[in-house]
PDB file of C-alpha atoms and ligand atoms in Angstrom:
ATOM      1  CA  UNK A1029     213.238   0.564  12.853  1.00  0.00           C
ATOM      2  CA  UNK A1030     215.099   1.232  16.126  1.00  0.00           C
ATOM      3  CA  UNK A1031     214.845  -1.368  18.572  1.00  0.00           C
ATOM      4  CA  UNK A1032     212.471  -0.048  21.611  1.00  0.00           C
ATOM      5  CA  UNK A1033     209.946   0.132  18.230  1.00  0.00           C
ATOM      6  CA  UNK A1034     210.403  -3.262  17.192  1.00  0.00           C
ATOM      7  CA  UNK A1035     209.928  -4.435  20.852  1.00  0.00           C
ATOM      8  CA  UNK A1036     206.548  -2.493  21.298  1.00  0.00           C
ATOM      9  CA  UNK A1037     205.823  -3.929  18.009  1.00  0.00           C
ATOM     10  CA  UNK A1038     206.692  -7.967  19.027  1.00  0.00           C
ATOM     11  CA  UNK A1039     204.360  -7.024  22.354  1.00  0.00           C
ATOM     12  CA  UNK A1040     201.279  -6.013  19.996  1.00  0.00           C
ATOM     13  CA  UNK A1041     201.104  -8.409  17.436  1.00  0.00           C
ATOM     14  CA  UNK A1042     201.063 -10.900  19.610  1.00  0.00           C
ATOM     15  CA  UNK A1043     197.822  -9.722  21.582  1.00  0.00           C
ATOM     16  CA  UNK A1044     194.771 -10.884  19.879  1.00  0.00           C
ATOM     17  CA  UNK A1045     193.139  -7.715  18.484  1.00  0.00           C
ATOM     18  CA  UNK A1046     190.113  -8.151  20.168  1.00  0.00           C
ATOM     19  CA  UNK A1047     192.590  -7.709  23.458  1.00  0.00           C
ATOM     20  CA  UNK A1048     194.560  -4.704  21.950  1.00  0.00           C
ATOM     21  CA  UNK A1049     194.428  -1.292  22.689  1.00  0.00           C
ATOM     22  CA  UNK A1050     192.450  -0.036  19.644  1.00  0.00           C
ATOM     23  CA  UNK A1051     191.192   3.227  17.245  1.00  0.00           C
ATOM     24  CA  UNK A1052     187.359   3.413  19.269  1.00  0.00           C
ATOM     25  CA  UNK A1053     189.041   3.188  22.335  1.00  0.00           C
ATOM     26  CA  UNK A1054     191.137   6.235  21.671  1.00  0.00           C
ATOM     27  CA  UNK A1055     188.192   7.960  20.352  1.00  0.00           C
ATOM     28  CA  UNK A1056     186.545   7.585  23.956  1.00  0.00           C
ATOM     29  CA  UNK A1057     189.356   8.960  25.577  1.00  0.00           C
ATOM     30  CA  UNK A1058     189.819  11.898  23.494  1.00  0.00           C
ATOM     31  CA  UNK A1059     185.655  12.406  24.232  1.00  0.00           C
ATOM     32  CA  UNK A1060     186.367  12.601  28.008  1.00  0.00           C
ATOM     33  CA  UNK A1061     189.640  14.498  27.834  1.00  0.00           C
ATOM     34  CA  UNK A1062     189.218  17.393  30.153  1.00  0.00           C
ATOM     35  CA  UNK A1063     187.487  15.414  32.590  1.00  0.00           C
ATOM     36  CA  UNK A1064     190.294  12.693  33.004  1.00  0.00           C
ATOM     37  CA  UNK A1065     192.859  15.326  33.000  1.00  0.00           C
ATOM     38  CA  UNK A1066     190.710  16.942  36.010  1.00  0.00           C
ATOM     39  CA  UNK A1067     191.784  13.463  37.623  1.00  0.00           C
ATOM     40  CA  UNK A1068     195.531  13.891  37.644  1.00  0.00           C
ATOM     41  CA  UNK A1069     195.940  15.461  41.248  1.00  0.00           C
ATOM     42  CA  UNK A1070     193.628  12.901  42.590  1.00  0.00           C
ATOM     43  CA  UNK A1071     195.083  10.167  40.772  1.00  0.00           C
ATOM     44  CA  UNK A1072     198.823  10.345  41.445  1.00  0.00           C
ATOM     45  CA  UNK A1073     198.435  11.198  45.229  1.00  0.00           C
ATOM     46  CA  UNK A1074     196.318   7.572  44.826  1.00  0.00           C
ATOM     47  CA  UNK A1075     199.080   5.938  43.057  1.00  0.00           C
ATOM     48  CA  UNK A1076     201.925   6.854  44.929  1.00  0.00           C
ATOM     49  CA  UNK A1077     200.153   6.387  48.335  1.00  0.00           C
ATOM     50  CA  UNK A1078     199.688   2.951  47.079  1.00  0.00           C
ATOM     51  CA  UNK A1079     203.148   1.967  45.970  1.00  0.00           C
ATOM     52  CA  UNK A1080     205.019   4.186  49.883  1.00  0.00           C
ATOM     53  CA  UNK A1081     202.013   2.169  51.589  1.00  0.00           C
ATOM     54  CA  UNK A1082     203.197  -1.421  50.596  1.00  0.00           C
ATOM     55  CA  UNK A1083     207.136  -2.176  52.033  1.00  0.00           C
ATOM     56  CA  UNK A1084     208.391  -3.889  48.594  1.00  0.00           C
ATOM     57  CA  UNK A1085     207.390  -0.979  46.517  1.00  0.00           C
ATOM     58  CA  UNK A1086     208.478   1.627  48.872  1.00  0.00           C
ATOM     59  CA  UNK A1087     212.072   0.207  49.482  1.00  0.00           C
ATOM     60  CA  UNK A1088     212.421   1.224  45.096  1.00  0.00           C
ATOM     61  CA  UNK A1089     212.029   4.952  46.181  1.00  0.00           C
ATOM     62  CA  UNK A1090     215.104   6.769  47.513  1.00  0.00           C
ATOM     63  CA  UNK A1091     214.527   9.520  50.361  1.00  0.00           C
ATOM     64  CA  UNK A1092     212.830  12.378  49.039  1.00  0.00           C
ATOM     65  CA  UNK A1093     212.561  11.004  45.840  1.00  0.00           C
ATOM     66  CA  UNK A1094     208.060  11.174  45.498  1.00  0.00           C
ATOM     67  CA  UNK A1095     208.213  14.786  44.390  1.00  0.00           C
ATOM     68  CA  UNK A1096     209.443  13.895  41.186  1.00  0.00           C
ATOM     69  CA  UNK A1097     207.738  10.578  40.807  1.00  0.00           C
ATOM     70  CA  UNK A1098     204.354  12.139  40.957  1.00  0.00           C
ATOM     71  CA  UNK A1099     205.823  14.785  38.388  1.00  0.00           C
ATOM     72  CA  UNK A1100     206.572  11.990  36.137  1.00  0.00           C
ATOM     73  CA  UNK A1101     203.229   9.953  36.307  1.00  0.00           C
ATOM     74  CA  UNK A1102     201.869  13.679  35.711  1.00  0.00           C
ATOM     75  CA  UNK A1103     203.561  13.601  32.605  1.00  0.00           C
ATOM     76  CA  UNK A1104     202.518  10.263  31.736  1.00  0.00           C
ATOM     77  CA  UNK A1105     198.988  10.864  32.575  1.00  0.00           C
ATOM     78  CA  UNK A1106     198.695  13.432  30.526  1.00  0.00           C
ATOM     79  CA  UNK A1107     200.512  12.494  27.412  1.00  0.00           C
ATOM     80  CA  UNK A1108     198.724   9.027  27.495  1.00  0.00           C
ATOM     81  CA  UNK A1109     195.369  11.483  27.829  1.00  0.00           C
ATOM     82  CA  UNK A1110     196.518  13.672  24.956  1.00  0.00           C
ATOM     83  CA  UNK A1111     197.317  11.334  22.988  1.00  0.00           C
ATOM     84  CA  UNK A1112     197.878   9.823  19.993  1.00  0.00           C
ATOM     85  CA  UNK A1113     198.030   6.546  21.244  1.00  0.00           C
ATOM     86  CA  UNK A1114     200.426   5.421  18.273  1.00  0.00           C
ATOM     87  CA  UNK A1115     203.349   3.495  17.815  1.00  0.00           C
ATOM     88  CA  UNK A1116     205.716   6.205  19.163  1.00  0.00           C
ATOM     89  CA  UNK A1117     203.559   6.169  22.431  1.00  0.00           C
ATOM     90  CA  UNK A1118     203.931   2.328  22.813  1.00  0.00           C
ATOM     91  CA  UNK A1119     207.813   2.472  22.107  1.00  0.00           C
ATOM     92  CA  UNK A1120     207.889   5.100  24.497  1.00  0.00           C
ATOM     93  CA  UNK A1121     206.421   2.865  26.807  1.00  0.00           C
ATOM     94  CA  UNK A1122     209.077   0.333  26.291  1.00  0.00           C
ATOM     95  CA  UNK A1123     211.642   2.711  26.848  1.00  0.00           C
ATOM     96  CA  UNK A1124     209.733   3.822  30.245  1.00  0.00           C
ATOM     97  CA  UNK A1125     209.810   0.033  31.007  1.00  0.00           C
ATOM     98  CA  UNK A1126     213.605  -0.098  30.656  1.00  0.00           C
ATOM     99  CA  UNK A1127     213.837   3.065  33.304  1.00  0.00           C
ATOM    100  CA  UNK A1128     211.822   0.597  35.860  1.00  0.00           C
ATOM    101  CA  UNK A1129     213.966  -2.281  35.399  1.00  0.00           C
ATOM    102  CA  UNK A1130     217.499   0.036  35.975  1.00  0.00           C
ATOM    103  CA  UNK A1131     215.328   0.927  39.514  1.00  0.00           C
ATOM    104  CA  UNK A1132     214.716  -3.013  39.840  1.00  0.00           C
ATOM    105  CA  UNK A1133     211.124  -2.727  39.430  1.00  0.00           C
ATOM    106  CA  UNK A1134     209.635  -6.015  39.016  1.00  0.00           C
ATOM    107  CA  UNK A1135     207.279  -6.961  36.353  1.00  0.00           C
ATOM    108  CA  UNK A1136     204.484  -7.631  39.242  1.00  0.00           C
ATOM    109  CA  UNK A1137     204.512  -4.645  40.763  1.00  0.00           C
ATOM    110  CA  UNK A1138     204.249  -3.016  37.135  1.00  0.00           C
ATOM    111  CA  UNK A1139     201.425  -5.269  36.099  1.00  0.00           C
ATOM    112  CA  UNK A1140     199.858  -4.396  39.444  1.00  0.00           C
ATOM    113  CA  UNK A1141     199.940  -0.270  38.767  1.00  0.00           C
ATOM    114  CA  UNK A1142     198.784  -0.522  35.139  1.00  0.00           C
ATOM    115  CA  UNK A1143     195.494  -2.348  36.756  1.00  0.00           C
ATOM    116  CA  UNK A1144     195.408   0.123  39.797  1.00  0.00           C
ATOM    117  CA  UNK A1145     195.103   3.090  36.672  1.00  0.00           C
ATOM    118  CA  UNK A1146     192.037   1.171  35.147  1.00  0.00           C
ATOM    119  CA  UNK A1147     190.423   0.663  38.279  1.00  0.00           C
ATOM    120  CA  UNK A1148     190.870   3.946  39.223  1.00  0.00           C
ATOM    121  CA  UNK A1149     189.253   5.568  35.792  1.00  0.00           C
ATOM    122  CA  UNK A1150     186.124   2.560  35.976  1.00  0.00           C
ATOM    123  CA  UNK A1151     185.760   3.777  39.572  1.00  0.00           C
ATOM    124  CA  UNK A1152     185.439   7.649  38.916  1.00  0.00           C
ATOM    125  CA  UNK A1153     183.840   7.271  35.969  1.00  0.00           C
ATOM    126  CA  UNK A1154     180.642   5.682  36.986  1.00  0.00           C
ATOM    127  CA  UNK A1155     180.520   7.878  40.327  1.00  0.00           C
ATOM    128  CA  UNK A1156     180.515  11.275  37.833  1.00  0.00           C
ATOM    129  CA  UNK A1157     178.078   9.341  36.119  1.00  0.00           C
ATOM    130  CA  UNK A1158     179.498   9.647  32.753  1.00  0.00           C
ATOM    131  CA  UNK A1159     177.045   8.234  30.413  1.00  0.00           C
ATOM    132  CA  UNK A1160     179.999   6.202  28.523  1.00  0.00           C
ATOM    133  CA  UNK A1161     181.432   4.702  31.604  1.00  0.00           C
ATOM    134  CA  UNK A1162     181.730   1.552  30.230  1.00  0.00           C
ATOM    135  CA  UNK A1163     182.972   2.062  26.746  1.00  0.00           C
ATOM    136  CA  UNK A1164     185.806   4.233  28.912  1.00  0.00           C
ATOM    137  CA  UNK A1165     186.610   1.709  31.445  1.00  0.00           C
ATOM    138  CA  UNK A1166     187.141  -0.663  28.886  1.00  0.00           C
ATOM    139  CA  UNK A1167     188.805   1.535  26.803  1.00  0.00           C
ATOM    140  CA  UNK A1168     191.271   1.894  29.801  1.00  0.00           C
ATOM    141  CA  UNK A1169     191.479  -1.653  30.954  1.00  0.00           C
ATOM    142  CA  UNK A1170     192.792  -2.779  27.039  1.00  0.00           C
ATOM    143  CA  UNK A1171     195.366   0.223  27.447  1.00  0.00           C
ATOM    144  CA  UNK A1172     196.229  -1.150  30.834  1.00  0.00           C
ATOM    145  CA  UNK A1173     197.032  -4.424  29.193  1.00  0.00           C
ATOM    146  CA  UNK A1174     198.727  -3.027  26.173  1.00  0.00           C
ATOM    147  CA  UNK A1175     201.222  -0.898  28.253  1.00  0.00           C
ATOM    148  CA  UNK A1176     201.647  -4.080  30.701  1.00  0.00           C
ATOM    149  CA  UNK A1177     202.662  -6.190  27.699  1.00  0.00           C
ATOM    150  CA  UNK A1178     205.035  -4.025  25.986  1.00  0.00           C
ATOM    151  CA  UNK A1179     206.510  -3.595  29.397  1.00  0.00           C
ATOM    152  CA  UNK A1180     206.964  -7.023  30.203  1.00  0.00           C
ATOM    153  CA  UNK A1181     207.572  -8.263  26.930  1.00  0.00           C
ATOM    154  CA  UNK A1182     210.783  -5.510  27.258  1.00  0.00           C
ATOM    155  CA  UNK A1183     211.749  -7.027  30.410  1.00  0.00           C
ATOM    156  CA  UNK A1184     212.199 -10.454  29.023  1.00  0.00           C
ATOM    157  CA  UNK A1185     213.797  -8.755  25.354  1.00  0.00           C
ATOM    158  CA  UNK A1186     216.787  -6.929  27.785  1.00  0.00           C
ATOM    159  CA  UNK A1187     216.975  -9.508  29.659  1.00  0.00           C
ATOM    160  CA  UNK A1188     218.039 -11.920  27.351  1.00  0.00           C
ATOM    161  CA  UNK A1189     219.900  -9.518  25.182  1.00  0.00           C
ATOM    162  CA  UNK A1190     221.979  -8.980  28.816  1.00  0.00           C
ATOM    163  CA  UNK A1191     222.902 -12.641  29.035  1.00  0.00           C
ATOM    164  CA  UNK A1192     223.992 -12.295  25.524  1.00  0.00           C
ATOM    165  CA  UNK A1193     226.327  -9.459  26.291  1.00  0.00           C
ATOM    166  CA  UNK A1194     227.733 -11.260  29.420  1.00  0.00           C
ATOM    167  CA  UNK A1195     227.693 -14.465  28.846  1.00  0.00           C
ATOM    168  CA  UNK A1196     227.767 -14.700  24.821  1.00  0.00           C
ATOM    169  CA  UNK A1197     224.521 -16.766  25.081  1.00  0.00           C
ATOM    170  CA  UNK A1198     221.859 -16.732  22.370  1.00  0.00           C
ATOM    171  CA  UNK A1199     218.289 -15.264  23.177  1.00  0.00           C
ATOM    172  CA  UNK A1200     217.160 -18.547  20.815  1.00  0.00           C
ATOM    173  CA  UNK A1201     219.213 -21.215  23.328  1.00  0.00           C
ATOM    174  CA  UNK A1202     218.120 -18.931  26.085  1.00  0.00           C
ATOM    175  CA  UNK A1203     214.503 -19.628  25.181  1.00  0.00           C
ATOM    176  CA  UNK A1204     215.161 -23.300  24.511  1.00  0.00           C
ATOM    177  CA  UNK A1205     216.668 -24.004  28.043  1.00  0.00           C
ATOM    178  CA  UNK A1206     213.542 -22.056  30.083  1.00  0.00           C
ATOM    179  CA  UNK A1207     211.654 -24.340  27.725  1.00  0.00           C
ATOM    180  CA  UNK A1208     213.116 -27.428  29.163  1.00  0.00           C
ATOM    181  CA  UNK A1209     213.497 -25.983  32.717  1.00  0.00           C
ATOM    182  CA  UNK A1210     209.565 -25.288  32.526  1.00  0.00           C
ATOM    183  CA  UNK A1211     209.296 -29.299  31.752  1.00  0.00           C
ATOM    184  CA  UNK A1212     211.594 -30.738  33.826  1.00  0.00           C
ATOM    185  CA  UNK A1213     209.438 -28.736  36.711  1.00  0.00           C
ATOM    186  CA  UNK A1214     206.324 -29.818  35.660  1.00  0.00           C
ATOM    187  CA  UNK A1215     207.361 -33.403  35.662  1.00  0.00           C
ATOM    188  CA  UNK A1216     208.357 -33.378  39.466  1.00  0.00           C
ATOM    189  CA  UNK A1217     205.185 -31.122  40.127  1.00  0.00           C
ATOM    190  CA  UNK A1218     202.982 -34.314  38.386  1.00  0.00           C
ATOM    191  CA  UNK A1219     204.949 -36.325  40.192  1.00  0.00           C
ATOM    192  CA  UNK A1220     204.192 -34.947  43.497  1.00  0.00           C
ATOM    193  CA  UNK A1221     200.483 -34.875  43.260  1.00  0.00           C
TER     194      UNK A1221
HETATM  195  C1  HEM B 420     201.437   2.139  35.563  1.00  0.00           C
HETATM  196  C2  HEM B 420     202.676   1.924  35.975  1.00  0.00           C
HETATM  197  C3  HEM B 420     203.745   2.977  35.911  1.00  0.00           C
HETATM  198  C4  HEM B 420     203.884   4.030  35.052  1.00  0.00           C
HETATM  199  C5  HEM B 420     202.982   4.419  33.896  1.00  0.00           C
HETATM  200  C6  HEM B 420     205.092   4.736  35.434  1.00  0.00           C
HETATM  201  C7  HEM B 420     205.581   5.863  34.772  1.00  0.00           C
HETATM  202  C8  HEM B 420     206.837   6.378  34.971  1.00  0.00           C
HETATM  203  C9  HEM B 420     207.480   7.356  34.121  1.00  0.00           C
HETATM  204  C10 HEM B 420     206.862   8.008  32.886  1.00  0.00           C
HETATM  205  C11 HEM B 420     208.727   7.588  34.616  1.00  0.00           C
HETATM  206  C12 HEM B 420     209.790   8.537  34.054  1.00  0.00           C
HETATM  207  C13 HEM B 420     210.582   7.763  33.008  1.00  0.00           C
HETATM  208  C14 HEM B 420     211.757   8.535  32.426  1.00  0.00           C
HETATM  209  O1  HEM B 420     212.494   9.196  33.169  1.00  0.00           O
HETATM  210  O2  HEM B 420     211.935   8.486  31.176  1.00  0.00           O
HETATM  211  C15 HEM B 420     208.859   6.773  35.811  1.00  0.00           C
HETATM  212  C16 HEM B 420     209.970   6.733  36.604  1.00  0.00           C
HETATM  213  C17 HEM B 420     210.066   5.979  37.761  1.00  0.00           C
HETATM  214  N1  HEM B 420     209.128   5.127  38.282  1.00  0.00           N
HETATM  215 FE1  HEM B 420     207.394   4.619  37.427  1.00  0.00          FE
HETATM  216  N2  HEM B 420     205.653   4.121  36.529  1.00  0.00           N
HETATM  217  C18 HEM B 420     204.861   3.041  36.856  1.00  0.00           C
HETATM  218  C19 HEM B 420     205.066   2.169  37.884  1.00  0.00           C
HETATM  219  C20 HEM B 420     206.060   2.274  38.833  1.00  0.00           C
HETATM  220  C21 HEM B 420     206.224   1.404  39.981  1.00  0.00           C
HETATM  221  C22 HEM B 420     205.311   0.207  40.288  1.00  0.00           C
HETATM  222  C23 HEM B 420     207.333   1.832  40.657  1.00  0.00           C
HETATM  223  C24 HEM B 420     207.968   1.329  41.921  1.00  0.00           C
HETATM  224  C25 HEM B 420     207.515   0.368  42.673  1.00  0.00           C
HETATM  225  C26 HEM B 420     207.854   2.970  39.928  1.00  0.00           C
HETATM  226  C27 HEM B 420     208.982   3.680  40.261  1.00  0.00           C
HETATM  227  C28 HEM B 420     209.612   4.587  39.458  1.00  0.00           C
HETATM  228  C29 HEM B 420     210.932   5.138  39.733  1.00  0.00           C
HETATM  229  C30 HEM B 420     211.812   4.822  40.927  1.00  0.00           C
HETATM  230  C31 HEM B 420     211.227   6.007  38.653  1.00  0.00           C
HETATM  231  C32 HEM B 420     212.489   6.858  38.466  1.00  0.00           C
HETATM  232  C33 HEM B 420     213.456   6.121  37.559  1.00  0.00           C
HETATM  233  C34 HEM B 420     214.757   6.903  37.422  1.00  0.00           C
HETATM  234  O3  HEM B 420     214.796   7.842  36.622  1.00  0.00           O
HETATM  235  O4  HEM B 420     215.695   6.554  38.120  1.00  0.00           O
HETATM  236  N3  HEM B 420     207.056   3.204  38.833  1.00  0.00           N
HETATM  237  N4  HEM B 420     207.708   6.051  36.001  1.00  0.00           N
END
């Protein structure tokens, strides 16, 4: 299994199922297909007026660069769309993570976007009235959540494996140290009050 696979996979099984992107929720999507897809123009001018609105996510883009962002997030949309939503669209979703963190996107402003999509399909979903609304906001919101883990859960996986390469340290010690750093911080955070 190649390693962006095994990643997506560590990301999964560690969401409780009810939590998980799952098998009705792809159903739904594949039900509203052509209408979501009708969404893409309104939905990436949304997105990237977001991130060129707000001075930490703008400072990521070089100049001239939103042309081919909001080519790429039209790709995204609609392969994620399309579907399947299988295991090779979750590793691919790592390996989109990895792209971010080369740009030094950070994990918040990720998190942020995947909610901004499921907003943005709840939202336009009950104004067309769609008599599944819900079932499809949901269904969006637990893909939201899915992509955000795999995503993060990548950030912390290269991240380690990077202190490994540099600095020969294992991802196991690693671990072990933010472990005690988390309690020594704690301690002086009881202590203050
Ligand atoms: C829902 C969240 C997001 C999705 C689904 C998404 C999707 C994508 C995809 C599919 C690519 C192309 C990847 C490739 O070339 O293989 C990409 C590239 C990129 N994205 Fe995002 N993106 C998200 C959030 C963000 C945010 C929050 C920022 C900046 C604040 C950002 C900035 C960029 C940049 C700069 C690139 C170009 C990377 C490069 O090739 O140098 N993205 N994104």
């Amino acid at each position: 299994m190649s390693k962006i696979l095994e990643i997506a996979g560590e990301a999964l099984e560690q969401m409780p199922p009810e939590t998980r992107f799952r098998p009705e929720d792809e159903e739904v999507i594949a039900r509203h297909r052509e209408t979501l897809l009708s969404w893409t123009p309104e939905l990436v001018q949304a997105f990237y007026d977001t991130l060129f609105a707000h001075p930490p996510t703008k400072a990521v883009f070089r100049e001239g660069e939103r042309p081919d962002r909001e080519k790429t997030l039209e790709g995204w949309w609609q392969r994620t769309v399309e579907g399947p939503l299988d295991e090779t669209y979750f590793a691919w979703m790592a390996k989109v993570g990895l792209v971010h963190v080369v740009r030094q996107v950070e994990n918040p402003m990720m998190l942020a976007m995947t909610s901004f999509v499921a907003r943005f399909v709840e939202r336009k979903a009950h104004e067309a009235k769609l008599s599944d609304a819900d079932p499809l906001s949901e269904a969006f919101y637990r893909l939201s959540m899915t992509v955000g883990a795999v995503i993060t859960h990548g950030y912390d996986r290269h991240q380690a494996m990077a202190l490994y390469n540099v600095a020969g340290m294992e991802p196991a010690l690693l671990e072990r140290l933010t472990a005690e750093e988390a309690r020594a911080l704690l301690e002086a955070l009881r202590k203050e009050g």
